[in-house]
Coordinates of C-alpha atoms in Angstrom, one line a residue:
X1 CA 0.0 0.0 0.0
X2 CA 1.2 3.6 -0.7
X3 CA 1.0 6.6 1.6
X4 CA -2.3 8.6 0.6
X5 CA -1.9 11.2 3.3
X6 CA 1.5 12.2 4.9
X7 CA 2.1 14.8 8.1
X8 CA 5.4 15.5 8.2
X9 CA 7.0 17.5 11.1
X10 CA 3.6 19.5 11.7
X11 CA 3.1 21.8 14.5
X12 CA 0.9 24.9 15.6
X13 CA 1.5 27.7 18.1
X14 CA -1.5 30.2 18.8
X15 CA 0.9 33.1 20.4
X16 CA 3.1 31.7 22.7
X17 CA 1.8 28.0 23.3
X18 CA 2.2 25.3 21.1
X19 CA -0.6 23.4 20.7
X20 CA 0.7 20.6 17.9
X21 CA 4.3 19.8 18.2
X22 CA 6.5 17.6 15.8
X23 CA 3.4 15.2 14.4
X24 CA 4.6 12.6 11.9
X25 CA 2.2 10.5 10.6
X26 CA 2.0 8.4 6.9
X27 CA -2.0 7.3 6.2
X28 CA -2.2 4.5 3.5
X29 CA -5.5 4.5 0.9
X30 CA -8.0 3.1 2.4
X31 CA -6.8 3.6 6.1
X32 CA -9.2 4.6 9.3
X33 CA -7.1 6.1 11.4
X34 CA -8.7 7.3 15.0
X35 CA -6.8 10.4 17.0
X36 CA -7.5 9.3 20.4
X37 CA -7.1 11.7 23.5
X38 CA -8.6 13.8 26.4
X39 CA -9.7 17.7 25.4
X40 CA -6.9 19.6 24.6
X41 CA -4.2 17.6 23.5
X42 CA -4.1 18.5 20.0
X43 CA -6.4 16.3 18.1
X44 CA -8.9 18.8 16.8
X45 CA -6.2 21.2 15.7
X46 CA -4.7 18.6 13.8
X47 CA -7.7 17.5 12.0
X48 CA -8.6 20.8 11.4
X49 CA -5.0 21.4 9.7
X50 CA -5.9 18.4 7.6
X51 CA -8.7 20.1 6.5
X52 CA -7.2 23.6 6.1
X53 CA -9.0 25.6 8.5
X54 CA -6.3 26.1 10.1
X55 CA -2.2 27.2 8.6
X56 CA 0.5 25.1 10.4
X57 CA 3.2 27.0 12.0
X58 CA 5.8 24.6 10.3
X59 CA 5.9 20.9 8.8
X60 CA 3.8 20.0 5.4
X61 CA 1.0 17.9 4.7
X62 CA 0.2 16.2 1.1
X63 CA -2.5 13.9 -0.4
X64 CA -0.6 12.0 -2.7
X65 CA 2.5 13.4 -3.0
X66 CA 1.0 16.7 -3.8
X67 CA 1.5 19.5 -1.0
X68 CA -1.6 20.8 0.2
X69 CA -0.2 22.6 3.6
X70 CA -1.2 26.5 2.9
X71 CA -4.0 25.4 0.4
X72 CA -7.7 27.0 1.2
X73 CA -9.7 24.8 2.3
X74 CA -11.9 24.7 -1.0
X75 CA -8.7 24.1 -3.1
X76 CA -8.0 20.8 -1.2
X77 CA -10.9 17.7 -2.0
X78 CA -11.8 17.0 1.2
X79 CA -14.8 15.8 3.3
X80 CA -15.4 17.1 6.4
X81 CA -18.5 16.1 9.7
X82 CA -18.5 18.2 12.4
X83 CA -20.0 17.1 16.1
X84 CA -22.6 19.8 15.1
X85 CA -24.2 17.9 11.7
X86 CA -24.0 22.2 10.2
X87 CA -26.6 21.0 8.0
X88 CA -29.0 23.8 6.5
X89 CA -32.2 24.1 8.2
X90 CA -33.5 25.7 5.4
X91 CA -32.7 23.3 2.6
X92 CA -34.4 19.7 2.9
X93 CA -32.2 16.3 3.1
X94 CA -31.3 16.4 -0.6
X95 CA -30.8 19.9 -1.1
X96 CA -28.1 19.8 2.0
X97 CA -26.6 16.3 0.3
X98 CA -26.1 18.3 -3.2
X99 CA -24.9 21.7 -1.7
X100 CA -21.3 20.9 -2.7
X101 CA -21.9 19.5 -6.0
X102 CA -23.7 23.0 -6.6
X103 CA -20.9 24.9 -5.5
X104 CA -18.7 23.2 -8.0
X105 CA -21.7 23.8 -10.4
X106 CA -22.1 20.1 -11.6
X107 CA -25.2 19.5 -13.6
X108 CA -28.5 19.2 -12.6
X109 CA -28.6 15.3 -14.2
X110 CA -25.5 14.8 -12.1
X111 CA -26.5 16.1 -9.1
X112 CA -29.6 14.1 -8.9
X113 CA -27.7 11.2 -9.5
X114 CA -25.2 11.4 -7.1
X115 CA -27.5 12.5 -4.6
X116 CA -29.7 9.5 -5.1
X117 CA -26.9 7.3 -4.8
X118 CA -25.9 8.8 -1.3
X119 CA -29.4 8.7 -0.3
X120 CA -29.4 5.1 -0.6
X121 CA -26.1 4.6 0.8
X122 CA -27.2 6.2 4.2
X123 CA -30.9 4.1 4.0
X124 CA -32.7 8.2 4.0
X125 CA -34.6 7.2 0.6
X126 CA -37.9 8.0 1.9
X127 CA -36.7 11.2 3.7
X128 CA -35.1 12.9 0.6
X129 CA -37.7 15.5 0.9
X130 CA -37.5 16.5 4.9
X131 CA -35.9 19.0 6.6
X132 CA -33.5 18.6 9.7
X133 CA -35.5 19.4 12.4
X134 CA -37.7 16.3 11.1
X135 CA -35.1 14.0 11.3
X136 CA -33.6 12.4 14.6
X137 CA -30.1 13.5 15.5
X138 CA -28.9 10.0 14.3
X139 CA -30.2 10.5 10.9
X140 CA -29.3 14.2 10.8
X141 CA -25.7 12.5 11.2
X142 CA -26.2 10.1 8.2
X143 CA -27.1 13.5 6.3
X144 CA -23.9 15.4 7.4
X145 CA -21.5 12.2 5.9
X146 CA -23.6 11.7 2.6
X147 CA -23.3 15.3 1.9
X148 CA -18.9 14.8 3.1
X149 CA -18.7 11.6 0.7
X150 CA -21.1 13.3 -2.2
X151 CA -17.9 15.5 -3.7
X152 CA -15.9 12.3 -3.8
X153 CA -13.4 13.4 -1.3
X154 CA -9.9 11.9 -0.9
X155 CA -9.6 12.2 2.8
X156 CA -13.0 12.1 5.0
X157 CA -12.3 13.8 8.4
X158 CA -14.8 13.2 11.3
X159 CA -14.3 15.2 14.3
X160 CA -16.2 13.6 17.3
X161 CA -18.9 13.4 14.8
X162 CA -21.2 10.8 17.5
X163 CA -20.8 12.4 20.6
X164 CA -24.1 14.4 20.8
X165 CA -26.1 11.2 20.2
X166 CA -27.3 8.8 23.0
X167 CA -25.4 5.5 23.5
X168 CA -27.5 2.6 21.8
X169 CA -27.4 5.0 18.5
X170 CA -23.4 6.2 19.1
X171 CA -22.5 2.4 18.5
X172 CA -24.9 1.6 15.4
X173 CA -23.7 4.5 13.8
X174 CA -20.0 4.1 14.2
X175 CA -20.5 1.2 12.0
X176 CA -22.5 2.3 9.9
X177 CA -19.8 4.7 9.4
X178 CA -17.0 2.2 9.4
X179 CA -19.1 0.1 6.9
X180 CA -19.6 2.9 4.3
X181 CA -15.6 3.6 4.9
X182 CA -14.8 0.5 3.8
X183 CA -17.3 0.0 0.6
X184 CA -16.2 3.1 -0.5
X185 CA -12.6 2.7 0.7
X186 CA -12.1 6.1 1.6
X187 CA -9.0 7.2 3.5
X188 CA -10.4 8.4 7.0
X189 CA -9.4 10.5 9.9
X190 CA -12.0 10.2 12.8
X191 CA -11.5 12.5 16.2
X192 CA -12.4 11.2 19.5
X193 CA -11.7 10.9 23.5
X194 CA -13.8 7.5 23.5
X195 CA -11.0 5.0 23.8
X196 CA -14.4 2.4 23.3
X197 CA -14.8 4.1 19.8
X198 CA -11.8 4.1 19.1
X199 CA -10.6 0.6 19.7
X200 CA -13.8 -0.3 17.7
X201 CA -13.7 1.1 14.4
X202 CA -10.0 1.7 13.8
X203 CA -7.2 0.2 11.9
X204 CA -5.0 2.3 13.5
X205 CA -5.4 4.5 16.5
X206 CA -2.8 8.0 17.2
X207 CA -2.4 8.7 21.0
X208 CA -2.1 11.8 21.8
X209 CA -1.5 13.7 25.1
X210 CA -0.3 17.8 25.0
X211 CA 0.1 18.3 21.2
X212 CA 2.1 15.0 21.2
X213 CA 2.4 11.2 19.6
X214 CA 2.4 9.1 22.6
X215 CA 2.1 5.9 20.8
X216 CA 0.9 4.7 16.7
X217 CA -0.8 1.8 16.6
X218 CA -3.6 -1.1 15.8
X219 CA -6.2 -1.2 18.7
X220 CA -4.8 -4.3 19.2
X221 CA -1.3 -3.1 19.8
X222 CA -2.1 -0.3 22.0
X223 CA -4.5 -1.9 24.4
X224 CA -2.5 -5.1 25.0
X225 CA 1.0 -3.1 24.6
X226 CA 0.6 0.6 25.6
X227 CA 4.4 2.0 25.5
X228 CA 4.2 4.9 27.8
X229 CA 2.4 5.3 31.3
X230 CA -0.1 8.0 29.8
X231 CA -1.8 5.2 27.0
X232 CA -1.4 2.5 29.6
X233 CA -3.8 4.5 32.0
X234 CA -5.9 6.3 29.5
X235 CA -6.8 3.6 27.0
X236 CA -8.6 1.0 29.1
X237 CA -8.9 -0.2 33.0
X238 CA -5.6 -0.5 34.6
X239 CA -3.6 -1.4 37.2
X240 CA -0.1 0.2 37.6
X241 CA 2.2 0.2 40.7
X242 CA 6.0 1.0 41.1
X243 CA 8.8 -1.8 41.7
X244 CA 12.4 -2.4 41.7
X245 CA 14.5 -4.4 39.0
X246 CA 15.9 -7.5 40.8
X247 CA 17.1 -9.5 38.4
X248 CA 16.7 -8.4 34.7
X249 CA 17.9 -11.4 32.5
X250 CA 15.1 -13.1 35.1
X251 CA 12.8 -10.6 34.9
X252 CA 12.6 -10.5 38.1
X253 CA 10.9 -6.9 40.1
X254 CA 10.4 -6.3 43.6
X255 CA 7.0 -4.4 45.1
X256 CA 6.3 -4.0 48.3
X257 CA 8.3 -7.4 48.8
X258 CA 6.7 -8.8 46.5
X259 CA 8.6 -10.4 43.4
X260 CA 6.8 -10.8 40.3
X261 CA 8.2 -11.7 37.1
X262 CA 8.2 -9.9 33.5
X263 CA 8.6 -10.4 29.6
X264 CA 10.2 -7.0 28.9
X265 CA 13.1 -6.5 31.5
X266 CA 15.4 -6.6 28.7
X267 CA 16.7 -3.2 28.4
X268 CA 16.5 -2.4 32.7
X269 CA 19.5 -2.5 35.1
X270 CA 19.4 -4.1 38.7
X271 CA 18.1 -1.4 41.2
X272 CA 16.2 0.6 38.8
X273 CA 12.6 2.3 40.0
X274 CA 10.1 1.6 36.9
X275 CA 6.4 2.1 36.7
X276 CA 4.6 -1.7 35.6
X277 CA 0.9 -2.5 34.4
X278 CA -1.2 -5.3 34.8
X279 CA -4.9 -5.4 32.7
X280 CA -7.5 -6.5 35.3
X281 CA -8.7 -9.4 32.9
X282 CA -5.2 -10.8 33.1
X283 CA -5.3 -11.7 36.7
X284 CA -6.9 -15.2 37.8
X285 CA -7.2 -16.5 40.9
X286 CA -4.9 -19.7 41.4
X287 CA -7.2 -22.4 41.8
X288 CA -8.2 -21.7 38.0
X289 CA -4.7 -22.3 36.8
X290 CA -1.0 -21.4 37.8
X291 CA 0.9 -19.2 35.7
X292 CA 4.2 -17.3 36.5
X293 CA 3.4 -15.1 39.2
X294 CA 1.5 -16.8 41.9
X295 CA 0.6 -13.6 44.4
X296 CA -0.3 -14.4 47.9
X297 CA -3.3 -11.3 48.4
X298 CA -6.6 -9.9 50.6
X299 CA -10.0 -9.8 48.6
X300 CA -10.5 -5.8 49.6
X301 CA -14.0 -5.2 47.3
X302 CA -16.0 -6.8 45.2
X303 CA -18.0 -4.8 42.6
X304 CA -21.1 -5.6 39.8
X305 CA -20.3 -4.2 36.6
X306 CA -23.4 -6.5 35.1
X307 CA -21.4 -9.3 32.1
X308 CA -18.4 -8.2 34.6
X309 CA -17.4 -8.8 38.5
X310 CA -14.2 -6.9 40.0
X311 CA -12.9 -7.8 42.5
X312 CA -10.2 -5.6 44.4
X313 CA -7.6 -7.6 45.9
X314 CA -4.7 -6.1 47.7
X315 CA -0.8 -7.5 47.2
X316 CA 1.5 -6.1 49.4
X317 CA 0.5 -3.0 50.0
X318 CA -0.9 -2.8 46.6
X319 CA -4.6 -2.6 45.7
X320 CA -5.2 -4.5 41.9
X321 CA -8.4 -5.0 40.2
X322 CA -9.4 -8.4 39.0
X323 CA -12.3 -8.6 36.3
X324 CA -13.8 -12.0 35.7
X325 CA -16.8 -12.9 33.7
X326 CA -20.2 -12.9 35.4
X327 CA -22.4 -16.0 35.2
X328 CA -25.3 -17.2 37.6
X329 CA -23.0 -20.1 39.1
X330 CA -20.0 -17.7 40.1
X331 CA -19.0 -18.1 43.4
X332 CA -17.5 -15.2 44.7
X333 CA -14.8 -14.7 47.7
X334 CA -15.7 -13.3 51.1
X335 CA -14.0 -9.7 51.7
X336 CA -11.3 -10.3 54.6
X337 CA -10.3 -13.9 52.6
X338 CA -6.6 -14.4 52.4
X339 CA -6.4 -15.6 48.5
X340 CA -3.5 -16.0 45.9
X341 CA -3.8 -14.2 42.3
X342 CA -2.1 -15.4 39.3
X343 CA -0.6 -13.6 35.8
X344 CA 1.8 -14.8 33.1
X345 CA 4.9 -12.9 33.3
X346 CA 3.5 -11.3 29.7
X347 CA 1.0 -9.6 31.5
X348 CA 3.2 -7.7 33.5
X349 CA 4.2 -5.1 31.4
X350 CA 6.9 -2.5 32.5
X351 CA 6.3 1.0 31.0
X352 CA 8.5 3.9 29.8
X353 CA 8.2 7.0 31.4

C-alpha cells in the first residue's frame, strides 16, 4: 500500500503556546485512522489542519505526493463532519446532500444522480424531501456524511462526529460509518476521546497527550501493549504500581516485597525504579490455573459491573483489580479472605516514562 496522506513535522502555536508539536504520521488508501485523546491535547487542531482551516506554524502535509499545507480549504478535496451535523435548516435532506456539487456547479442530471446514490447509501430514501428538524439527531448524522462523501473526497475527516447522540445509537452509527468507509474505501481521519470508539472502528489509532504522539498503533497493539504510562492509564482499565529491578535477565521486580516476574526486563539495570501495568482481565485466581506469578493477596472489594465482577484484591501493599466474567454459578470470595492471584509474566508489562 502507498502513503495517501503524509504529516510530516507538523506543529501549531496560537501566540506563545504550542498546541501541535513535531506530528509525523503516513495514512495508507483506504486507512481509518482514529486520534484518540482527552480535550486539549491536539487532536482537533490537527484534523482541522488536515482540513485547512487552520495554517501550520511549520511541517507540510500532502495527499498523494501533492502538498496541500497552505491550500484553502476549497482548493484541497476534502470531506469534512462536524460534532454539530451544520446541516442547512432551510434546505431539505437532498438539497443539504447536493450543496457541494452546486458549489462546483455540476449538472442538474449529475446532481440528482449522485444525490440519489448517497441517499441510498445512508438508507434516508424515503426522507429525501424533509428537513433537519424532522429528522432524529442519528439520521441528521447520516445527512452530514452523505453530503462529506457526495464531492468524492480523498480524505473524510470526522471530528467527534457521535458524541451528541445517546449510547445505543453512538454504537450503530459508528458502523454504519465504518461500513460505508470500507465500501467506498475512503481514506479516513476520525476525532475522538472514546478510547471504546476508538478501539472499535480503527485500523490504526494515534495517541495523543499535550500536542504530542504518545504511541501509533492497531487497537490491538495499544490496548495489549501501551508504551508509555499515559496510554497505559488512559486507553482502558488499569492497574499500575511502582517496583524495583531484581534481576533483569530473570525478569525478576520487587513491590512492596513482593517479586513478580516480567517479559520485557530486557533493556533495565538491577536497582532501577520503573512504573509496571497489569490489565485486570489478566489476573486469575490460582485455583483456575497457575501461571508465573502466583501472588499471595486480601479480597478488599467486590463490585457488579453487570457481564463483569471486579474484585479488588490487595498484594502487598498494593490494591489490583481483577475482572472475571459474570455467570449465575460464580462463586465469589468473602472480603477479609486471604487468597492467591495469578498472571503470566507477559501480562506484566513495564512502562517507559
Amino acid at each position: 500500500m502507498t502513503t495517501h496522506l503524509k504529516l510530516t513535522n507538523i506543529s501549531k502555536a496560537f501566540g506563545g503556546t504550542t498546541v501541535v508539536e513535531n506530528f509525523n504520521l503516513d495514512v495508507q488508501q483506504g486507512e481509518f485512522v482514529s486520534f484518540l485523546g482527552p480535550s486539549g491535547c491536539g487532536k482537533t487542531t490537527t484534523l482541522r489542519m488536515i482540513a485547512g482551516f487552520e495554517t501550520p506554524t511549520s511541517g507540510t502535509i500532502t495527499i498523494n505526493g501533492t502538498d496541500i499545507t497552505n491550500n484553502a480549504p476549497n482548493q484541497r478535496n476534502v470531506g469534512m463532519i462536524f460534532q454539530a451535523y451544520a446541516l442547512f435548516p432551510n434546505m431539505t435532506v437532498s438539497q443539504n446532500i447536493g450543496f457541494g456539487l452546486r458549489i462546483r456547479k455540476q449538472s442538474e442530471d449529475m446532481i440528482k444522480q449522485r444525490v440519489s446514490e448517497m441517499l441510498a447509501l445512508i438508507h434516508l430514501e424515503q426522507h429525501a424531501n424533509k428537513y433537519p428538524y424532522q429528522l432524529s439527531g442519528g439520521q441528521q448524522q447520516r445527512v452530514a456524511l452523505a453530503r462529506a462523501l457526495a464531492n468524492h473526497p480523498q480524505v473524510l475527516l470526522l471530528d467527534e462526529p457521535l458524541s451528541a447522540l445517546d449510547a445505543k445509537i453512538r454504537v450503530s452509527l459508528r458502523s454504519e460509518i465504518r461500513a460505508i468507509q470500507k465500501k467506498l474505501g475512503i481514506t479516513a481521519i476520525f476525532v475522538t476521546h472514546d478510547q471504546e470508539e476508538a478501539l472499535s472502528i480503527s485500523d490504526r489509532i494515534v495517541v495523543m497527550y499535550e500536542g504530542k504522539i504518545e504511541q501509533v498503533g492497531s487497537p490491538f497493539e495499544v490496548y495489549n501493549f501501551p508504551q508509555t504510562a499515559f496510554v497505559a492509564n488512559f486507553v482502558g482499565t488499569l492497574n499500575t504500581a511502582s517496583a524495583e529491578v531484581v534481576d533483569p535477565e530473570k525478569g525478576i521486580l520487587k513491590m512492596d516485597g513482593v517479586q513478580l516476574v516480567s517479559a520485557n526486563l530486557h533493556d533495565r539495570k538491577k536497582g532501577d525504579q520503573v512504573k509496571f501495568s497489569v490489565r485486570p482481565e489478566r489476573f486469575s485466581f490460582a485455583s483456575e490455573i497457575k501461571k508465573d506469578n502466583v501472588l499471595d493477596c486480601t479480597i478488599e472489594n467486590i463490585t457488579f459491573l453487570g457481564a463483569v465482577v471486579r474484585i479488588q484484591v490487595k498484594i502487598g501493599d498494593t490494591k489490583f483489580n481483577m475482572d472475571t466474567f459474570n455467570n449465575p454459578f460464580l462463586e465469589l470470595p468473602k472480603i477479609g479472605n486471604k487468597d492467591q492471584v495469578t498472571c503470566s509474566k507477559e501480562a506484566v508489562l513495564v512502562l517507559s516514562e
